[in-house]
JSON list of C-alpha atoms in Angstrom, two decimals:
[
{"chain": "A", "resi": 1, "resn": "UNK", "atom": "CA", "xyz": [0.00, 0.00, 0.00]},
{"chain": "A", "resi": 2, "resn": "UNK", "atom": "CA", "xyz": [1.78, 3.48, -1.11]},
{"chain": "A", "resi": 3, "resn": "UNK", "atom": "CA", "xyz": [1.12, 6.31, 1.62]},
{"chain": "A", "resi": 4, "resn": "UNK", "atom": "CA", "xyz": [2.69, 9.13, 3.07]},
{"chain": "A", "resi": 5, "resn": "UNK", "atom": "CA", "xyz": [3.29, 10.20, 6.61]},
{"chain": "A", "resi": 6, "resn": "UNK", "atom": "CA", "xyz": [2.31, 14.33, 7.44]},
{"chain": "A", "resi": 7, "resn": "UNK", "atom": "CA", "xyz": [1.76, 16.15, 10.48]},
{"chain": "A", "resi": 8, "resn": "UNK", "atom": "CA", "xyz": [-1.87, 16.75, 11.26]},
{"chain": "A", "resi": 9, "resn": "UNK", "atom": "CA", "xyz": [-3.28, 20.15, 10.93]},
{"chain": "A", "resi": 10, "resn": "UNK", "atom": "CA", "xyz": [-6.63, 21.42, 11.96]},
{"chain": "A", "resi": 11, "resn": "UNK", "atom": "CA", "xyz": [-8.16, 20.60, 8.27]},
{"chain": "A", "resi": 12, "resn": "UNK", "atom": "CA", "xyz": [-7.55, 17.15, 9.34]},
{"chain": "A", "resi": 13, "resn": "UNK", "atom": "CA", "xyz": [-9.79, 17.28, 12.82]},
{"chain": "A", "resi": 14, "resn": "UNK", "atom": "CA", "xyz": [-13.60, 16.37, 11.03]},
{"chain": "A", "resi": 15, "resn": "UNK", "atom": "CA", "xyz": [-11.46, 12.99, 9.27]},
{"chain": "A", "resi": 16, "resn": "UNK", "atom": "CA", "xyz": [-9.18, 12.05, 12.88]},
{"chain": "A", "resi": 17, "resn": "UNK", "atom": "CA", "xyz": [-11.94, 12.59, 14.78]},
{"chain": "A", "resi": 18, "resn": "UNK", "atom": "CA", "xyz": [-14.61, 10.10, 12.98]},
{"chain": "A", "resi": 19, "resn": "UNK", "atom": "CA", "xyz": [-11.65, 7.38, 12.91]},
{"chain": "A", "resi": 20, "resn": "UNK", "atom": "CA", "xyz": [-11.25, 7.70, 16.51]},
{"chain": "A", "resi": 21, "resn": "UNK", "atom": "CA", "xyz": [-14.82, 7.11, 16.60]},
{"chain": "A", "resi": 22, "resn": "UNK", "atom": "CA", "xyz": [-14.75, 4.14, 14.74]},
{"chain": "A", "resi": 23, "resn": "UNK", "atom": "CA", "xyz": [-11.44, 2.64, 16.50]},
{"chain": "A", "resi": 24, "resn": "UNK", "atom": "CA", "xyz": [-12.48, 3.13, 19.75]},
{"chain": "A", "resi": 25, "resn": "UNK", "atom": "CA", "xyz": [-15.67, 3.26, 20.24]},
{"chain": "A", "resi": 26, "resn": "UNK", "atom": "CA", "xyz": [-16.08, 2.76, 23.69]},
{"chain": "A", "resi": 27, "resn": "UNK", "atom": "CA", "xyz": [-14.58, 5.68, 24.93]},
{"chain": "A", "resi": 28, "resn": "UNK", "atom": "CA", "xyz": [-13.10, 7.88, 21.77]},
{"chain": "A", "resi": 29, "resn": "UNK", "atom": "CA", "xyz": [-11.09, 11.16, 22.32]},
{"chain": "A", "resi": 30, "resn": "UNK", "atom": "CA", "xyz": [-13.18, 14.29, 21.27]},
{"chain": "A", "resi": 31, "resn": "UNK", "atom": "CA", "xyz": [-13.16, 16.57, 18.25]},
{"chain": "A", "resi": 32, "resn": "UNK", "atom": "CA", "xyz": [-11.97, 19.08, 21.10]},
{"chain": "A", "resi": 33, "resn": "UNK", "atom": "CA", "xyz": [-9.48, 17.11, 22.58]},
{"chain": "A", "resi": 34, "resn": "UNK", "atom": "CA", "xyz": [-7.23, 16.30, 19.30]},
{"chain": "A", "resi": 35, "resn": "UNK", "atom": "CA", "xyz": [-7.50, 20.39, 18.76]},
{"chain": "A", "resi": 36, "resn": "UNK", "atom": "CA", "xyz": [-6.06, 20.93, 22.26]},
{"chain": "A", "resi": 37, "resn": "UNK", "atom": "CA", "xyz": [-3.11, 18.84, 20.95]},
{"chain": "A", "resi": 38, "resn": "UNK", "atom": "CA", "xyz": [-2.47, 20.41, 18.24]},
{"chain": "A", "resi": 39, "resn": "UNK", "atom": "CA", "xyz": [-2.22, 22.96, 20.09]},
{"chain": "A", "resi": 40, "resn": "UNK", "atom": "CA", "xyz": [0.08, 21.50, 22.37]},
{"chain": "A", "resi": 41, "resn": "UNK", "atom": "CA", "xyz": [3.99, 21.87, 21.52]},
{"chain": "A", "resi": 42, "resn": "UNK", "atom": "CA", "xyz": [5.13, 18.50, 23.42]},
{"chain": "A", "resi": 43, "resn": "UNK", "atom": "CA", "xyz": [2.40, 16.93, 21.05]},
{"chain": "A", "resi": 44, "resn": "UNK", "atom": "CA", "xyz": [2.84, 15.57, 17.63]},
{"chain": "A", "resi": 45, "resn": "UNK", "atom": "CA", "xyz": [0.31, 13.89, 15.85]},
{"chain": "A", "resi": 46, "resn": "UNK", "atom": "CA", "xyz": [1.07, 11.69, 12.48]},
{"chain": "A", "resi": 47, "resn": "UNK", "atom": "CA", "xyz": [-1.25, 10.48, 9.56]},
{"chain": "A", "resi": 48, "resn": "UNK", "atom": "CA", "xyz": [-0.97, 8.46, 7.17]},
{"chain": "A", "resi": 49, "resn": "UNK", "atom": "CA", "xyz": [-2.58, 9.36, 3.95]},
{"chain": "A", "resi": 50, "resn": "UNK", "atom": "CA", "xyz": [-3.28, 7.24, 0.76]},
{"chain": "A", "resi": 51, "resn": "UNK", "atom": "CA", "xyz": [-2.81, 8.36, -2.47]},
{"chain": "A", "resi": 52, "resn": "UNK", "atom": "CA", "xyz": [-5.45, 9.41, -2.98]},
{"chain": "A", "resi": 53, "resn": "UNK", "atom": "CA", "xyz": [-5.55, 11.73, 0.28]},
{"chain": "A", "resi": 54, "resn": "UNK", "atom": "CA", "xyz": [-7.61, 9.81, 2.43]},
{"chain": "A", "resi": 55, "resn": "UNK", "atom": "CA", "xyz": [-6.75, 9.22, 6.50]},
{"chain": "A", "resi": 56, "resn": "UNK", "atom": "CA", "xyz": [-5.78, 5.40, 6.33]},
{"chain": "A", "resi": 57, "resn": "UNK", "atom": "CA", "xyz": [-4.12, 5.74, 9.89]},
{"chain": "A", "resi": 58, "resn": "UNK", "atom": "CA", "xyz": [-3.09, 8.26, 12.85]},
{"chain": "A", "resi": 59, "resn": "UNK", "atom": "CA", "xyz": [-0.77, 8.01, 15.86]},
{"chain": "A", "resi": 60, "resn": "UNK", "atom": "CA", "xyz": [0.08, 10.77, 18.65]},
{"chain": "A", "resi": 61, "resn": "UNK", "atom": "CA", "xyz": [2.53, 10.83, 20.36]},
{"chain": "A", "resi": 62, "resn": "UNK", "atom": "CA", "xyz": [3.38, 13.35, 23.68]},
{"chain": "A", "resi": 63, "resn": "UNK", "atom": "CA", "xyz": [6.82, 13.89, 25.16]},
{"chain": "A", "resi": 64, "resn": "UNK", "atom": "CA", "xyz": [7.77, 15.29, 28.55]},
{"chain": "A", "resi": 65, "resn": "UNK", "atom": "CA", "xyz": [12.09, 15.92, 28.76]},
{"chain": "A", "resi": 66, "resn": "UNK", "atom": "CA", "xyz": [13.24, 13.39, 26.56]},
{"chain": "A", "resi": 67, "resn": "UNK", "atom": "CA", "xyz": [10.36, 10.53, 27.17]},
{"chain": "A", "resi": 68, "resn": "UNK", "atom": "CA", "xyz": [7.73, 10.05, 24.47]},
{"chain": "A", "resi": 69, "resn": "UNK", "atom": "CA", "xyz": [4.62, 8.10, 25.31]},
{"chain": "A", "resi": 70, "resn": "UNK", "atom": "CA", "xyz": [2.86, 6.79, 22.27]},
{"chain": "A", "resi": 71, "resn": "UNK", "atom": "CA", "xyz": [-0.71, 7.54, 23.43]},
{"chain": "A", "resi": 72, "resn": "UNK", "atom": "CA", "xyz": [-2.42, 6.48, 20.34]},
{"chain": "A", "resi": 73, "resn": "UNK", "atom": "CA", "xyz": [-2.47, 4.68, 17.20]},
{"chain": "A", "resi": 74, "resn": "UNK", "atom": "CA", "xyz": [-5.43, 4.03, 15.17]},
{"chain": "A", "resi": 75, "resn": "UNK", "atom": "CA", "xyz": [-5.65, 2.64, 11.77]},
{"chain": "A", "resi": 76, "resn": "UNK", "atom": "CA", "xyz": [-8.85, 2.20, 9.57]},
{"chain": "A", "resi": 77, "resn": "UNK", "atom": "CA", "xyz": [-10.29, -1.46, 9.51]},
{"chain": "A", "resi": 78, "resn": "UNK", "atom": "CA", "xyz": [-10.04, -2.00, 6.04]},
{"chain": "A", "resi": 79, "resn": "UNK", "atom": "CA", "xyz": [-6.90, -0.49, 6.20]},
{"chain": "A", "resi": 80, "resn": "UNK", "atom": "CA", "xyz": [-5.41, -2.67, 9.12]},
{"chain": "A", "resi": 81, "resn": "UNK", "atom": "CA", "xyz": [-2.44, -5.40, 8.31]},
{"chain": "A", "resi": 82, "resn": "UNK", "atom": "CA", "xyz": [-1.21, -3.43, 5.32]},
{"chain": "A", "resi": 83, "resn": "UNK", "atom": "CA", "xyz": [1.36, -1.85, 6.57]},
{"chain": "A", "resi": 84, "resn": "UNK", "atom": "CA", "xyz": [-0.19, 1.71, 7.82]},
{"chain": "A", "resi": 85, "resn": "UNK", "atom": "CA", "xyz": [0.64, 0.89, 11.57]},
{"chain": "A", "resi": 86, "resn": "UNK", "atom": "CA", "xyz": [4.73, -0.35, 10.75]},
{"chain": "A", "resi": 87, "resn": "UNK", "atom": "CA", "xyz": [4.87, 2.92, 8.41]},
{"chain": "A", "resi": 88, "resn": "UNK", "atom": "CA", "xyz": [3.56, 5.15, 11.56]},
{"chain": "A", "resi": 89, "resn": "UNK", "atom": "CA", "xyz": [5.35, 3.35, 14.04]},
{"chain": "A", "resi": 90, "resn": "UNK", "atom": "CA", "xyz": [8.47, 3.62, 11.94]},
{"chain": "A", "resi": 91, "resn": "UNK", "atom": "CA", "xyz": [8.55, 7.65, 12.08]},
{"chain": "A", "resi": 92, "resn": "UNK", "atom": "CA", "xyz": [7.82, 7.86, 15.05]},
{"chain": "A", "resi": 93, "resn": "UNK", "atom": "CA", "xyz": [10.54, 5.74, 16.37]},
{"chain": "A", "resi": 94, "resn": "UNK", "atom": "CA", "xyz": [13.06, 7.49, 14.17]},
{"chain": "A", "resi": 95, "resn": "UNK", "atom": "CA", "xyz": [12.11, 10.72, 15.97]},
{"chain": "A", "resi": 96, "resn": "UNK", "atom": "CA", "xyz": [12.82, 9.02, 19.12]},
{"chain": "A", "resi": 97, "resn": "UNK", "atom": "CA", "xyz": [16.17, 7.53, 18.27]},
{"chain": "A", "resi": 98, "resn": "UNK", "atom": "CA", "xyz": [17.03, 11.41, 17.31]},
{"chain": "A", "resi": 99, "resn": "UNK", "atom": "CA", "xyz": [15.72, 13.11, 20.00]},
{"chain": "A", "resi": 100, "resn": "UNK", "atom": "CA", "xyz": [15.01, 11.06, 23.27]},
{"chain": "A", "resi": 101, "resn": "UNK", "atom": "CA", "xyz": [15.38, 8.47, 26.02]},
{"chain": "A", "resi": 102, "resn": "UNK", "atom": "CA", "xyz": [12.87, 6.37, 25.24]},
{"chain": "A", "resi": 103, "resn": "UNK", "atom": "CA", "xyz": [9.06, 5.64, 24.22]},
{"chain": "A", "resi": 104, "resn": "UNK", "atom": "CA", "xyz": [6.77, 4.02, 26.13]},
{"chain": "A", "resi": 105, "resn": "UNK", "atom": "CA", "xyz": [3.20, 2.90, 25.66]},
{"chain": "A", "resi": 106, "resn": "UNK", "atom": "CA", "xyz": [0.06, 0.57, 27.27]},
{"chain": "A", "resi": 107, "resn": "UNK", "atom": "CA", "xyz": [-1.56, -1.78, 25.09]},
{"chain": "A", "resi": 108, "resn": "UNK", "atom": "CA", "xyz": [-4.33, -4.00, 25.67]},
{"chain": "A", "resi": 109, "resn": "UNK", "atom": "CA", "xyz": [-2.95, -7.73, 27.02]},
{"chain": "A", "resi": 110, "resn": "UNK", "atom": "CA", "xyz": [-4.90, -9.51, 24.42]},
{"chain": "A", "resi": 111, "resn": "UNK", "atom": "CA", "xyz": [-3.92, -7.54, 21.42]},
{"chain": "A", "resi": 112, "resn": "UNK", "atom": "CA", "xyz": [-1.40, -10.01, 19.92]},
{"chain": "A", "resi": 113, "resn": "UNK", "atom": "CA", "xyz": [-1.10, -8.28, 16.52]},
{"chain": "A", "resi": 114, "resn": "UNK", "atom": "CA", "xyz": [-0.24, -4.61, 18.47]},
{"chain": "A", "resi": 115, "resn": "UNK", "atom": "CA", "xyz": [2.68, -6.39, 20.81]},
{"chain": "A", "resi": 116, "resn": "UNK", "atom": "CA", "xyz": [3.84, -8.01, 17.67]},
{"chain": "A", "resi": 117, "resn": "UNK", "atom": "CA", "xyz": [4.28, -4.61, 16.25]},
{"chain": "A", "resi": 118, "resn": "UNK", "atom": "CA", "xyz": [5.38, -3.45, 19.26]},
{"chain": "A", "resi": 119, "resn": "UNK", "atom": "CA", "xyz": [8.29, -5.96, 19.41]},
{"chain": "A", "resi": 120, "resn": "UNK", "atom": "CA", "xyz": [9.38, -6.00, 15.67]},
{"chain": "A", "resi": 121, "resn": "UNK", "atom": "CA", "xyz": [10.17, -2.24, 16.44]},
{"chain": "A", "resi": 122, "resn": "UNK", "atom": "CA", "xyz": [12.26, -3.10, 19.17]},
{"chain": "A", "resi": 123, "resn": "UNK", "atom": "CA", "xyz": [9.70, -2.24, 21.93]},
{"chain": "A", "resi": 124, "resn": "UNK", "atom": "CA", "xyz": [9.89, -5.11, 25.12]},
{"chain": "A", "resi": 125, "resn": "UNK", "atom": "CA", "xyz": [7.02, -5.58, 27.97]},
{"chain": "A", "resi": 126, "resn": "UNK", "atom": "CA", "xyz": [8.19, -4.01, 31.51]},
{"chain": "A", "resi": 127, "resn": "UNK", "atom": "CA", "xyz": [5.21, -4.09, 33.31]},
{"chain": "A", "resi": 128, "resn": "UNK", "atom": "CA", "xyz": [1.91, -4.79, 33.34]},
{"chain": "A", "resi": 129, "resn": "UNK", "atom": "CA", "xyz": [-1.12, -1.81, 34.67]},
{"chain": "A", "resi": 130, "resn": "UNK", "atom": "CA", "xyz": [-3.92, -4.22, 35.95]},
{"chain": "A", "resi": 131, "resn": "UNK", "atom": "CA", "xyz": [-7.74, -3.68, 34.94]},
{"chain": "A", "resi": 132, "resn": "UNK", "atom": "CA", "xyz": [-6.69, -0.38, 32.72]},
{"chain": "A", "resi": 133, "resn": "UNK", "atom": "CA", "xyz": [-8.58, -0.17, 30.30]},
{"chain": "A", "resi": 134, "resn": "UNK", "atom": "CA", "xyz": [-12.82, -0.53, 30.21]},
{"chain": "A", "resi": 135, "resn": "UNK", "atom": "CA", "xyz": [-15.35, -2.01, 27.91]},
{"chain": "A", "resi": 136, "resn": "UNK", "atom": "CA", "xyz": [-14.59, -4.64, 28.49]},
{"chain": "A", "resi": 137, "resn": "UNK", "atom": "CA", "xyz": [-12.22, -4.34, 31.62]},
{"chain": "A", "resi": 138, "resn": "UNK", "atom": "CA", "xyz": [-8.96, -5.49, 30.74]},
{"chain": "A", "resi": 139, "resn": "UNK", "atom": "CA", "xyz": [-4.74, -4.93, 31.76]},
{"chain": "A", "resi": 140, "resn": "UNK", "atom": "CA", "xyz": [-2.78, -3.55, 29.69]},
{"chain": "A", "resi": 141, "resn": "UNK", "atom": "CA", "xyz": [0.99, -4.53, 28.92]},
{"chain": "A", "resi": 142, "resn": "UNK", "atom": "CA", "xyz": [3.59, -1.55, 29.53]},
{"chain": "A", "resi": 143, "resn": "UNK", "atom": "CA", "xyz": [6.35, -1.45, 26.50]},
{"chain": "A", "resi": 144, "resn": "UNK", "atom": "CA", "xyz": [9.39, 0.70, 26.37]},
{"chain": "A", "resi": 145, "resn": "UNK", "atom": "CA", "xyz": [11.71, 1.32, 23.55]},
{"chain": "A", "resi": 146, "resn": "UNK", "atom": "CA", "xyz": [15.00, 2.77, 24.87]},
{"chain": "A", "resi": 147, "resn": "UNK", "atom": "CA", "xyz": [17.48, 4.60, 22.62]},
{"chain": "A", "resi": 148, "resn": "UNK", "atom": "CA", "xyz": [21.31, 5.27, 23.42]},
{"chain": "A", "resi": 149, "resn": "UNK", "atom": "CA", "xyz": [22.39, 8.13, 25.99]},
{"chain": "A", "resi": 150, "resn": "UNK", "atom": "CA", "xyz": [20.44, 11.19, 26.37]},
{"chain": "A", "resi": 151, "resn": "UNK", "atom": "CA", "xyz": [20.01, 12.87, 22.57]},
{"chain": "A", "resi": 152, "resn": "UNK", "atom": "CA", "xyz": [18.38, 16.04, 23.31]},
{"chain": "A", "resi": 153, "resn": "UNK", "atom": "CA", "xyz": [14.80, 17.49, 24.41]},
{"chain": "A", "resi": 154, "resn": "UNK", "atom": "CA", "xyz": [13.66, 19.09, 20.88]},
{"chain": "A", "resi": 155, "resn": "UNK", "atom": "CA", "xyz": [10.37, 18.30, 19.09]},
{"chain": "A", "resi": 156, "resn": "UNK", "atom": "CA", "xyz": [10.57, 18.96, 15.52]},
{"chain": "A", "resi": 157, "resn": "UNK", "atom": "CA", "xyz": [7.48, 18.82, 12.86]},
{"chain": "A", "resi": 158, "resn": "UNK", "atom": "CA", "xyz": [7.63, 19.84, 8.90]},
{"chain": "A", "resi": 159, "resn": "UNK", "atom": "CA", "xyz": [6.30, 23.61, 8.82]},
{"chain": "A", "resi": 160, "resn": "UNK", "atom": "CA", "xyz": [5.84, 23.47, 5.09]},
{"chain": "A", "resi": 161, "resn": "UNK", "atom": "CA", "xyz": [3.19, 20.89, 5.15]},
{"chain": "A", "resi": 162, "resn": "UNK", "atom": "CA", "xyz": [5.81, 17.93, 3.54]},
{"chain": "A", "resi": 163, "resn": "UNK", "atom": "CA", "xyz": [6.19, 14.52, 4.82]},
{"chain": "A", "resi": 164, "resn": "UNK", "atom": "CA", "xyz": [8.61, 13.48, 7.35]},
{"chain": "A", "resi": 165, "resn": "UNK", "atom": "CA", "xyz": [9.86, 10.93, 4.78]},
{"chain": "A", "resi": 166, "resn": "UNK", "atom": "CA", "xyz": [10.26, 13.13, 2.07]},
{"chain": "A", "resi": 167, "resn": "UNK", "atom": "CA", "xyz": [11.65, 16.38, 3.64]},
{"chain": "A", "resi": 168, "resn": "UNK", "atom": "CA", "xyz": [15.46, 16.86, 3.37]},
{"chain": "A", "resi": 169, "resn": "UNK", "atom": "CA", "xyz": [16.72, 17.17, 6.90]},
{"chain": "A", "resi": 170, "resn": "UNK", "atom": "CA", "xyz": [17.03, 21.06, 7.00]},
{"chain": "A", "resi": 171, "resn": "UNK", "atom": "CA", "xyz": [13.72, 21.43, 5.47]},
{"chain": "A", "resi": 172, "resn": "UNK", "atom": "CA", "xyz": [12.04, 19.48, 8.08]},
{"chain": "A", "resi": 173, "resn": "UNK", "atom": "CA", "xyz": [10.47, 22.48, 10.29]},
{"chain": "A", "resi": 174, "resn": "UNK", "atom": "CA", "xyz": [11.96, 24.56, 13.13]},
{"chain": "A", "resi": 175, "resn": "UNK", "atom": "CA", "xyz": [12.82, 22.96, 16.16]},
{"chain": "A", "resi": 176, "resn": "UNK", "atom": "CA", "xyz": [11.63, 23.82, 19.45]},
{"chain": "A", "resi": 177, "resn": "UNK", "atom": "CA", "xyz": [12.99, 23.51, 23.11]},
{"chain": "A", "resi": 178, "resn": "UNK", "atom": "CA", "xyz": [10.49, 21.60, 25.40]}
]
């Protein structure tokens, strides 16, 4: 499947905000909520778009120093096991190998296909959080990715509306201290 990964901008809220719906329906983020995080400078928040411009996937991710939790990933159903996840997971991962610690996220104990994903990108279990998520009540598995010593506290997005992929490295957006 071709796609390519951009920052989210506000034009983007109506699209995010019905996947979200449709992922997780039990208890989705709101309309309001992803616009407070773009908002947010420690936030980032990736699509991935088909060719033809359509949301096939999203993932946020929030840092605080130079930790990133991945608080989010969501990929359309007919969408899923086609690569939209590994492409997402992939930039954000090479963000954190350039600019922090580590990443961290929860993800539900009986989501095989998720830890698998997890693990291919170099993510291992260190903990479990019992009964944290709801409908239904379930633990979730803590994963952590660590990179190598201490890389710097920056977030950095494409200003130009480009593609993390495609962006030379000084055209990838301005750089901000945390």
């Amino acid at each position: 499947m071709k796609l390519r990964i951009v920052p989210m901008t506000a034009r983007h809220l109506p699209a995010v905000a019905e996947l979200e719906r449709v992922c997780f329906p039990a208890d989705p983020w709101s309309e309001a909520l992803y616009q407070a995080a773009l908002d947010n400078p420690a936030v980032a928040i990736l699509l991935a778009l088909g060719e033809d411009g359509a949301l096939l996937g999203y993932a946020v991710l929030s840092t605080v120093l130079d930790e990133g939790n991945l608080d989010n990933i969501a990929v359309a159903p007919d969408c899923r096991r086609r690569g939209v996840a590994d492409a997402l997971l992939s930039a954000l991962t090479a963000f954190g190998r350039a600019r922090l610690a580590c990443l961290m996220l929860e993800v539900r104990a009986s989501n095989g296909p998720a830890i698998a994903l997890y693990e291919k990108h170099g993510f291992r279990a260190v903990g479990r959080r019992k009964n944290y998520y709801d409908a239904p009540r379930e633990d979730a598995i803590l994963m952590t990715l660590k990179f190598g010593p201490d890389t710097g506290r920056t977030m950095c997005a494409p200003t130009d509306g480009g593609s993390y992929e495609t962006a030379p490295a000084e055209q990838r957006g301005a750089c901000r201290p945390l």
